[in-house]
PDB file of C-alpha atoms in Angstrom:
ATOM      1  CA  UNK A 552     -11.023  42.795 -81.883  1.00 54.00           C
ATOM      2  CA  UNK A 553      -9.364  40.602 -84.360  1.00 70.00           C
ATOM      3  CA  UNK A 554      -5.589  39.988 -84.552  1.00 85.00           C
ATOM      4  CA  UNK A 555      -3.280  43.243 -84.504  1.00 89.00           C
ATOM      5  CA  UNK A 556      -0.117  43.497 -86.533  1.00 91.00           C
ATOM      6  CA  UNK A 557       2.870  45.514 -84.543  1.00 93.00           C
ATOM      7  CA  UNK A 558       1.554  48.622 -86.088  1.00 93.00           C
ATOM      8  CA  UNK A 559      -1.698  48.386 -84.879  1.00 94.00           C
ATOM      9  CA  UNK A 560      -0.751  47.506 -81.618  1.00 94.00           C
ATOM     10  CA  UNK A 561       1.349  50.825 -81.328  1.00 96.00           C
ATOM     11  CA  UNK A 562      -1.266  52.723 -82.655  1.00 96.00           C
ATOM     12  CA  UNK A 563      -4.052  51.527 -80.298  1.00 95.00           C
ATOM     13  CA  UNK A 564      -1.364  52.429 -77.368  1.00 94.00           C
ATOM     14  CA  UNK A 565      -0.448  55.822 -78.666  1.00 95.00           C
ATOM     15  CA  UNK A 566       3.224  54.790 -79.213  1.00 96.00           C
ATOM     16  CA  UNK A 567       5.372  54.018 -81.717  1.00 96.00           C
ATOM     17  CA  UNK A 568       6.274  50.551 -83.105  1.00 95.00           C
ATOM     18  CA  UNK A 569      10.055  50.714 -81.901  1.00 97.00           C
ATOM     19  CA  UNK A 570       8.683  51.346 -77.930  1.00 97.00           C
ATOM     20  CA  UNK A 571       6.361  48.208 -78.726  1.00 96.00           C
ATOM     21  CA  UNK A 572       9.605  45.927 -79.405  1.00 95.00           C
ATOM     22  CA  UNK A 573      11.459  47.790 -76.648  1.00 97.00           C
ATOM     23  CA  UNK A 574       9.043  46.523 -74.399  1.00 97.00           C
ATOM     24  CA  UNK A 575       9.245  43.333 -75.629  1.00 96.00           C
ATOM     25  CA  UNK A 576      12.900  43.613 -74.814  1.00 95.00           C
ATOM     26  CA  UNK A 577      12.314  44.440 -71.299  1.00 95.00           C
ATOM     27  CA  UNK A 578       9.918  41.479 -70.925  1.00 94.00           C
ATOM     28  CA  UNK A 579       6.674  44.231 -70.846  1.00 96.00           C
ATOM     29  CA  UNK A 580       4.933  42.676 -73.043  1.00 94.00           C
ATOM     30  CA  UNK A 581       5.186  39.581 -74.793  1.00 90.00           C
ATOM     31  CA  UNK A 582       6.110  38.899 -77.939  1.00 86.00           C
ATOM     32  CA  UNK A 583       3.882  36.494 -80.273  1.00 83.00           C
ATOM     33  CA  UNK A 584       4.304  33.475 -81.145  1.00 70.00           C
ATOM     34  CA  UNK A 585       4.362  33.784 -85.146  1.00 69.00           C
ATOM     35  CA  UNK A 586       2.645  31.223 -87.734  1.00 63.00           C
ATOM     36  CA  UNK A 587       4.171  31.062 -91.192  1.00 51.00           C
ATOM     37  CA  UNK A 588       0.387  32.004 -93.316  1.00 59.00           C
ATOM     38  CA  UNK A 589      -0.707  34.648 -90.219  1.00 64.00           C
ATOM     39  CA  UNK A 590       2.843  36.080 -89.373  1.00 67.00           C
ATOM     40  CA  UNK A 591       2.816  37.873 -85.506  1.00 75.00           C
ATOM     41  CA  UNK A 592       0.056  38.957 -84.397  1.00 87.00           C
ATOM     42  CA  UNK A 593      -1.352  40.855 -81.361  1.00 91.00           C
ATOM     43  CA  UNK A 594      -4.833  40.583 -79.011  1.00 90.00           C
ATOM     44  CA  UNK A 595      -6.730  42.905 -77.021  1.00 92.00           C
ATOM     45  CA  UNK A 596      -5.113  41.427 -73.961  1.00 93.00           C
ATOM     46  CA  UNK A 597      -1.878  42.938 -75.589  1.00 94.00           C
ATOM     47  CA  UNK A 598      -3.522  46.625 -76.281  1.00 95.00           C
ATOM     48  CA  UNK A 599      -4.659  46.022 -72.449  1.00 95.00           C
ATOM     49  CA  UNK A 600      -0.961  45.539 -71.389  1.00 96.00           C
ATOM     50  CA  UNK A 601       0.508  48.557 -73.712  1.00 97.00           C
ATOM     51  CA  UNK A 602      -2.318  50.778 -72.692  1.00 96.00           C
ATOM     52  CA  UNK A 603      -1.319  49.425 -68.389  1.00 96.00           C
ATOM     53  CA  UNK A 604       2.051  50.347 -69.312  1.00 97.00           C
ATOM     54  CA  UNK A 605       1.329  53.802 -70.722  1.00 96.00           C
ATOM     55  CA  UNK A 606      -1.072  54.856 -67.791  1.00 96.00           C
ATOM     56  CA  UNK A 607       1.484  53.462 -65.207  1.00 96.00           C
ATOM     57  CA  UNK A 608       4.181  55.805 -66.979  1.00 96.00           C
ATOM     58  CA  UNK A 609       2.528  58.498 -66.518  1.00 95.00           C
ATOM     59  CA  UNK A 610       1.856  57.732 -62.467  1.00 94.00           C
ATOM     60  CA  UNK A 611       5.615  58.005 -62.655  1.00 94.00           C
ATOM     61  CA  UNK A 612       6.610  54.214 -62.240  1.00 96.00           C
ATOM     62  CA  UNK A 613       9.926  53.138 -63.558  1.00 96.00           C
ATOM     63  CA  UNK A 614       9.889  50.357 -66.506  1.00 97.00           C
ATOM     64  CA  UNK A 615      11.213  48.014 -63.244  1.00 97.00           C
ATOM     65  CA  UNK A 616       8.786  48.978 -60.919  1.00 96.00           C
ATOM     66  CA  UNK A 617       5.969  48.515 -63.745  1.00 97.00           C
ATOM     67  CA  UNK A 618       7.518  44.696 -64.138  1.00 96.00           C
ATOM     68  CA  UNK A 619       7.029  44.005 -60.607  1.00 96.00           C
ATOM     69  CA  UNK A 620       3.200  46.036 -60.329  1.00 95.00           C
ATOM     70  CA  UNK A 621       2.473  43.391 -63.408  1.00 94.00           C
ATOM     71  CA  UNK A 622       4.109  40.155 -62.238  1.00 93.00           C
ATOM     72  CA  UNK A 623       1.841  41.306 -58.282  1.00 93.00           C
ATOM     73  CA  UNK A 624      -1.024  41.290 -60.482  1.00 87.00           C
ATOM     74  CA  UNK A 625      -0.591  37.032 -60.880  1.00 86.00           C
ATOM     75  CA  UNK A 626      -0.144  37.135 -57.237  1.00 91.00           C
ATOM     76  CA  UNK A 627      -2.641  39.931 -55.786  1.00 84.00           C
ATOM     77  CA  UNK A 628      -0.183  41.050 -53.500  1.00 91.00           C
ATOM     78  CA  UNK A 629      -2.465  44.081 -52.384  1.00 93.00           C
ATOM     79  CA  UNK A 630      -0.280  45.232 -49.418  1.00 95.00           C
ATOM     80  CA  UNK A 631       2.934  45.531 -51.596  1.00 96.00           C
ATOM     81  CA  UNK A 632       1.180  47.275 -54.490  1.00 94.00           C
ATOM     82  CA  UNK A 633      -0.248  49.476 -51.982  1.00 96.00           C
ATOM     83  CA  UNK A 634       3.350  50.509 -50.776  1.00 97.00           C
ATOM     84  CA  UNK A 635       4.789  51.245 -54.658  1.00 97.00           C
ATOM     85  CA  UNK A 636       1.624  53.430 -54.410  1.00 96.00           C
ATOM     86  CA  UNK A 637       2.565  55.435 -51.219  1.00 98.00           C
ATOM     87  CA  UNK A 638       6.097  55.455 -52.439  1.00 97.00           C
ATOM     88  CA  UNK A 639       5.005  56.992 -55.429  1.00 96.00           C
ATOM     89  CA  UNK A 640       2.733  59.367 -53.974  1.00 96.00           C
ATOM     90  CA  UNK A 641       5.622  60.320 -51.635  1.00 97.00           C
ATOM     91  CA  UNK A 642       7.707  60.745 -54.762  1.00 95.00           C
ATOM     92  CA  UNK A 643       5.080  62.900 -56.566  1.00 95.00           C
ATOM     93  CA  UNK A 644       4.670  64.963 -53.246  1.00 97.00           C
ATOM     94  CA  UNK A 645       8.182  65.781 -52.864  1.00 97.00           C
ATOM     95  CA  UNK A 646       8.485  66.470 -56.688  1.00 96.00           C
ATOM     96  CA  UNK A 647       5.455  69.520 -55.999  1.00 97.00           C
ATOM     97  CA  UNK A 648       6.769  70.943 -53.689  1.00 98.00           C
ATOM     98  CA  UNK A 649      10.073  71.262 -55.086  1.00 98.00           C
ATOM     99  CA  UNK A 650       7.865  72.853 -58.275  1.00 98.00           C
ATOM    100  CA  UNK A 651       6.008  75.078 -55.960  1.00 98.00           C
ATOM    101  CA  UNK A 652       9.693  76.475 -54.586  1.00 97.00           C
ATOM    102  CA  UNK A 653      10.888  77.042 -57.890  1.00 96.00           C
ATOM    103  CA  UNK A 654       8.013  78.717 -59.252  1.00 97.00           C
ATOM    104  CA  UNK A 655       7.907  80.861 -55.859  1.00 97.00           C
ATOM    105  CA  UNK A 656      11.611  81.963 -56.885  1.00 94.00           C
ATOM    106  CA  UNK A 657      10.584  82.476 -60.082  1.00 94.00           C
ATOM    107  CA  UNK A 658       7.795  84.713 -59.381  1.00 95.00           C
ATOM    108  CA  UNK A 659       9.819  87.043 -57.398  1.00 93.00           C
ATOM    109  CA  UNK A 660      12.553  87.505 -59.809  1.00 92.00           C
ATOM    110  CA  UNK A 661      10.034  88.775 -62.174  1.00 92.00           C
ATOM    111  CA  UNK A 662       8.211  90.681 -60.464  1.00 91.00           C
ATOM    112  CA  UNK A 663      12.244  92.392 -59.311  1.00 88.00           C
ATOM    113  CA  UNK A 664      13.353  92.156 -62.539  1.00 88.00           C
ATOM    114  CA  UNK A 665       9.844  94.609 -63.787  1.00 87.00           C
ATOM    115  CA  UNK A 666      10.489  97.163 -61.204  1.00 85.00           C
ATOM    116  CA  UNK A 667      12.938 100.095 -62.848  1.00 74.00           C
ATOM    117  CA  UNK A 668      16.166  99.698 -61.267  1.00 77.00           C
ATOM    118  CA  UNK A 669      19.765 100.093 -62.725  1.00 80.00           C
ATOM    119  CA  UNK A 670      21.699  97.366 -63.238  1.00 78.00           C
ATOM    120  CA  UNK A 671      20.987  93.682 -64.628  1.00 81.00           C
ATOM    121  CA  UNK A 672      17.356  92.142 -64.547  1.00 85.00           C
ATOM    122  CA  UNK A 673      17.779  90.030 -61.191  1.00 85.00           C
ATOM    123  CA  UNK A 674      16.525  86.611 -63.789  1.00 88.00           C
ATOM    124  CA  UNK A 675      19.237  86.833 -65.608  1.00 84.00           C
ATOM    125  CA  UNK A 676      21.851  87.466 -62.548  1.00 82.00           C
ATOM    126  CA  UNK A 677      20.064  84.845 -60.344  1.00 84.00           C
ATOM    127  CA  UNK A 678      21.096  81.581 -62.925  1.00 82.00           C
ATOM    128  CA  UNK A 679      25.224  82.951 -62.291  1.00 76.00           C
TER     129      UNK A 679
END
């Protein structure tokens, strides 16, 4: 892969160039160095990081909790990555079953509000 402008960079992560310098902001990612006939440019080891970032996101870890999972990776601190993972999968646990409740309460108050009875569909009374 040969050197990425900004724009490439956010393409290959699936984001947008403004989340690229955001993360720059927030010490994410790194910014590059610039030369005055190349400009900035970005590596594969920078689409890696994006692309880390991204997947990490979408685990549910916080930008903060993302710097320390990358600054363990210099130190292969395996037992405290392991327990951002268990508090995570706590989180994530907690978060379905408070889904599964709502959906429960949900399905009922259809099901009430299809049954011919007078008076206001139970959905609509239940949000009062």
């Amino acid at each position: 892969m040969s050197a990425l402008r900004i724009s490439d960079l956010a393409r290959a992560g699936g984001v947008g160039v403004e989340t690229v310098r955001f993360y720059q902001r927030k010490g994410l990612l790194d910014a590059p160095s610039a030369s005055a006939a190349a400009g900035r440019h970005y590596g594969k080891d920078d689409v890696k990081r994006l692309r880390y970032i991204r997947r990490a996101q979408a685990a549910g870890f916080t930008l903060v909790e993302i710097a320390e999972l990358i600054a363990l990776d210099d130190t292969d601190d395996r037992p405290r990555a392991r327990a951002m993972a268990q508090e995570r999968i706590a989180a994530l646990d907690a978060e379905i079953a408070r889904l599964e409740e709502a959906r429960r309460s949900l399905a009922k108050l259809a099901k009430d509000c299809a049954m011919d009875r007078a008076g206001p569909c139970p959905i609509l009374a239940a949000f009062d």
